[in-house]
């Protein structure tokens, strides 16, 4: 009886129920889209900088990150490498020798980050081979470089040209060498795209006079959500004079940006939820006021207040539930569409984003957690606002309620 | 000897007690026996509805008490009072007050559902009541699809459904045309005579007053006339 009455009462004032459901639908749609875009953009950003180069964790000699010079490198030890690689959750360990160096071609010279690395392992980290826009990946020990696309443009060079690298090597030695450009690669992160040069590890050691030296192990992990646990277990097995840093510590700017943007997102969605809450509450308030006489009559003829309260509570819950379901259904197509076809800003707007270190590409994240979270939040709002009629009924005096 | 259904003693209801007290009821004694067909009449503001509300347990007296079938309802509160009303008192309101989203059949069944009666019993009782008020063919109609007279007949059937001690009807014919009012009164009269159901009306309507077998007249919160059988008048007023 309770469900029958609740369901029929929902459709007593079809227009009002429809307006309330629609407002809940739009609110859920908006909240899901907002959170999907926010998460999608940040996942994309993290994936570009973390997945394509930095790795979720890095192991260095203590103090390297503070002063990134070859002199702060460490001697490659198979035992450390193998122990880290065997840890559960660690998918790949990429040894690197990195330093800042001057790159020149013709009359142009620019500073860049030289990354001496194993091209095959690097490919396993990021699928870099698929990002090559011209040329190919250098062989494991080939004396050739792979240039980031933006950097190649700045130097006005192409695959097949020659690049001169010049700088300071290990313990004050001079590093100088001439390398053919094997390929050009595109990085999603503007920061990487504007200044990264890959050189096979053996060649980098030779160039910098740093035989068997490494500056870092970059770690690829299975599950980013277990980052802290994996970081802790890596820290446990590495020698004391090593530092183990996660991507948030390596790139605090990005981590802070995500945090700050997350805060503004919560404020914005908070306002949205407030609007939803007032929308639902307004309907409930009207419904309660309009049917006051009827409530009085129902208690007069013998309906318990608890039953009556339950009916009203369920009415507001059902209205919201229908709105939430419709909102979820309505949000699925755009979320999936923008995940597969991200919004791409061009021109001046894109340039502004790139200045802040972002690629102006906005995909959505198709994460069931977002749909579930938004539904639960709106249902909790409905639950709280739905308590008002229950409270109202508990204080109802049939005699006063039936006064016209 | 007939069973006493309602026994009200020295009922007083004062509104605005702290400012300018208004006596809606002023020391009313009332004794109603099973099977009575009683009309309470009086001008507006005489206290008819207040008296009905007191008897129905919808309002509490400032002084005095009401006993229904031996239970002092003045002391009942909250859920116990609602439960008491559900099982002992049938209400018929001036504006019918059927549940608009339920059909005529469901409106009658509603009370039996509140009483948690089994489905077979509910079905039998609702069909029986619809037949008694002559609305078998309107069972599946919602209130909005029924005329005022038909709605009020459904309301009477709903009030009868739980087999209450008595039916309280507040101006039941006030919104009805003469034909509908006459039909409704015929039905109630028949139920009273054939099934000994007790009816108490508050009314202005001469048609109801003419049909009543006892007429109580209220003025300024006091009973000024009562055409009850002499034994009842003596008992309720304390006359010897």
PDB file of N, CA and C in Angstrom, chain A residues 66 91 242:
ATOM      1  N   UNK A  66      67.693  17.683  -5.823  1.00  0.00           N
ATOM      2  CA  UNK A  66      67.967  19.073  -5.428  1.00  0.00           C
ATOM      3  C   UNK A  66      68.963  19.700  -6.405  1.00  0.00           C
ATOM      4  N   UNK A  91      56.428  -2.809 -12.544  1.00  0.00           N
ATOM      5  CA  UNK A  91      56.305  -3.427 -13.866  1.00  0.00           C
ATOM      6  C   UNK A  91      57.613  -3.340 -14.648  1.00  0.00           C
ATOM      7  N   UNK A 242      70.126   6.515  -0.915  1.00  0.00           N
ATOM      8  CA  UNK A 242      69.276   6.704  -2.106  1.00  0.00           C
ATOM      9  C   UNK A 242      67.985   7.401  -1.693  1.00  0.00           C
TER      10      UNK A 242
END
